[in-house]
Amino acid sequence: MKKLLPVIALVLAAAFMSILSDSASAKWKKSSASPSATQVDTGDKIVAVHLTSIIVSGASTHSSKEYKITAATKITVDAQPAKVSNLTTGMGVTVTPATDATVAATIDATSSGKK
């Protein structure tokens, strides 16, 4: 009986650690959403367009933010693929930041100014 006690304790400890590991892993997966999946306020408007960046004015915050545009930035206007040259001031815009929050992963603009 004394020889079985350590074996039983080891099996119970392994089962307990497995349960803890699974729950910790699930929590980590939930909280690991990348910033690129988070979109900026949809009431925003483009206030300036430059060759390598845009400045967006936040409707709810009354502040502006500059986003760098890289070769990896996906740009759409009215849900159609577009280029930086298709963006104009006054357009409604939703920007999805990249891992570096100063870089735009996606820029979704609307020509009507409503987003």
Short mmCIF file of C-alpha atoms in Angstrom, two decimals:
data_model
loop_
_atom_site.label_atom_id
_atom_site.label_comp_id
_atom_site.label_asym_id
_atom_site.label_seq_id
_atom_site.Cartn_x
_atom_site.Cartn_y
_atom_site.Cartn_z
CA MET A 1 0.00 0.00 0.00
CA LYS A 2 2.84 2.40 0.87
CA LYS A 3 4.38 1.73 -2.56
CA LEU A 4 1.12 2.70 -4.32
CA LEU A 5 0.75 6.00 -2.48
CA PRO A 6 3.54 7.84 -4.39
CA VAL A 7 2.22 6.49 -7.71
CA ILE A 8 -1.32 7.68 -6.94
CA ALA A 9 0.01 11.08 -5.83
CA LEU A 10 2.02 11.37 -9.04
CA VAL A 11 -0.99 10.49 -11.23
CA LEU A 12 -3.21 12.99 -9.38
CA ALA A 13 -0.56 15.71 -9.63
CA ALA A 14 -0.15 15.09 -13.39
CA ALA A 15 -3.93 15.23 -13.91
CA PHE A 16 -4.20 18.44 -11.88
CA MET A 17 -1.36 20.10 -13.79
CA SER A 18 -2.92 19.08 -17.09
CA ILE A 19 -6.20 20.75 -16.11
CA LEU A 20 -4.40 23.92 -15.00
CA SER A 21 -2.33 23.96 -18.17
CA ASP A 22 -5.43 23.70 -20.38
CA SER A 23 -7.28 26.50 -18.58
CA ALA A 24 -4.22 28.78 -18.59
CA SER A 25 -3.71 28.05 -22.28
CA ALA A 26 -7.34 28.92 -23.05
CA LYS A 27 -7.05 32.22 -21.15
CA TRP A 28 -3.83 33.06 -22.97
CA LYS A 29 -5.39 32.33 -26.37
CA LYS A 30 -8.37 34.57 -25.59
CA SER A 31 -6.23 37.49 -24.49
CA SER A 32 -3.68 37.23 -27.29
CA ALA A 33 -5.75 39.09 -29.87
CA SER A 34 -3.38 41.04 -32.04
CA PRO A 35 -3.77 44.81 -32.29
CA SER A 36 -4.26 44.44 -36.03
CA ALA A 37 -7.67 42.86 -35.28
CA THR A 38 -8.81 45.92 -33.36
CA GLN A 39 -10.35 48.65 -35.44
CA VAL A 40 -10.24 52.35 -34.69
CA ASP A 41 -13.46 54.34 -34.17
CA THR A 42 -15.68 54.13 -37.28
CA GLY A 43 -16.77 57.80 -37.13
CA ASP A 44 -13.27 58.91 -38.13
CA LYS A 45 -12.42 61.04 -41.15
CA ILE A 46 -9.26 61.52 -43.17
CA VAL A 47 -7.93 65.05 -42.57
CA ALA A 48 -4.60 64.74 -44.44
CA VAL A 49 -3.04 62.36 -46.95
CA HIS A 50 0.72 62.13 -47.47
CA LEU A 51 2.80 59.75 -49.60
CA THR A 52 3.62 57.49 -46.64
CA SER A 53 0.95 58.33 -44.05
CA ILE A 54 -2.56 59.57 -43.38
CA ILE A 55 -3.90 61.66 -40.52
CA VAL A 56 -7.28 60.63 -39.15
CA SER A 57 -9.51 62.81 -37.00
CA GLY A 58 -11.47 60.92 -34.36
CA ALA A 59 -15.13 61.90 -34.23
CA SER A 60 -15.68 60.78 -30.66
CA THR A 61 -12.33 61.88 -29.22
CA HIS A 62 -11.87 65.13 -31.18
CA SER A 63 -8.21 64.25 -31.63
CA SER A 64 -6.14 63.19 -34.59
CA LYS A 65 -3.72 60.34 -35.17
CA GLU A 66 -1.16 59.73 -37.89
CA TYR A 67 -0.80 56.25 -39.37
CA LYS A 68 2.19 55.24 -41.48
CA ILE A 69 1.42 53.47 -44.75
CA THR A 70 3.73 50.63 -45.77
CA ALA A 71 3.82 48.26 -48.72
CA ALA A 72 1.92 45.77 -46.54
CA THR A 73 -0.97 48.19 -45.84
CA LYS A 74 -4.19 47.04 -47.53
CA ILE A 75 -6.24 50.03 -48.74
CA THR A 76 -9.86 49.95 -49.91
CA VAL A 77 -12.23 52.70 -51.00
CA ASP A 78 -15.91 51.77 -51.06
CA ALA A 79 -14.87 48.12 -50.52
CA GLN A 80 -12.71 48.13 -53.68
CA PRO A 81 -8.91 47.76 -53.69
CA ALA A 82 -7.27 51.17 -53.85
CA LYS A 83 -3.99 53.06 -53.59
CA VAL A 84 -2.87 55.94 -51.39
CA SER A 85 -3.54 58.26 -54.32
CA ASN A 86 -7.25 57.31 -54.16
CA LEU A 87 -7.57 58.61 -50.59
CA THR A 88 -8.78 62.18 -50.09
CA THR A 89 -9.54 64.40 -47.14
CA GLY A 90 -13.08 64.19 -45.81
CA MET A 91 -13.47 60.47 -46.51
CA GLY A 92 -14.90 58.33 -43.74
CA VAL A 93 -12.30 55.81 -42.63
CA THR A 94 -11.70 52.80 -40.45
CA VAL A 95 -8.05 52.05 -39.72
CA THR A 96 -6.86 48.73 -38.36
CA PRO A 97 -3.44 49.24 -36.76
CA ALA A 98 -0.61 46.78 -37.35
CA THR A 99 1.42 45.29 -34.50
CA ASP A 100 3.17 48.65 -34.34
CA ALA A 101 0.16 50.85 -33.55
CA THR A 102 1.62 53.74 -35.57
CA VAL A 103 1.40 51.68 -38.79
CA ALA A 104 -1.88 50.99 -40.60
CA ALA A 105 -2.49 47.32 -41.44
CA THR A 106 -5.70 48.20 -43.30
CA ILE A 107 -7.36 51.43 -44.34
CA ASP A 108 -11.04 51.13 -45.28
CA ALA A 109 -12.35 54.42 -46.64
CA THR A 110 -15.69 55.51 -48.06
CA SER A 111 -15.97 58.23 -50.68
CA SER A 112 -19.27 59.47 -49.23
CA GLY A 113 -17.57 60.39 -45.97
CA LYS A 114 -19.76 58.00 -44.00
CA LYS A 115 -18.29 54.85 -42.51
#
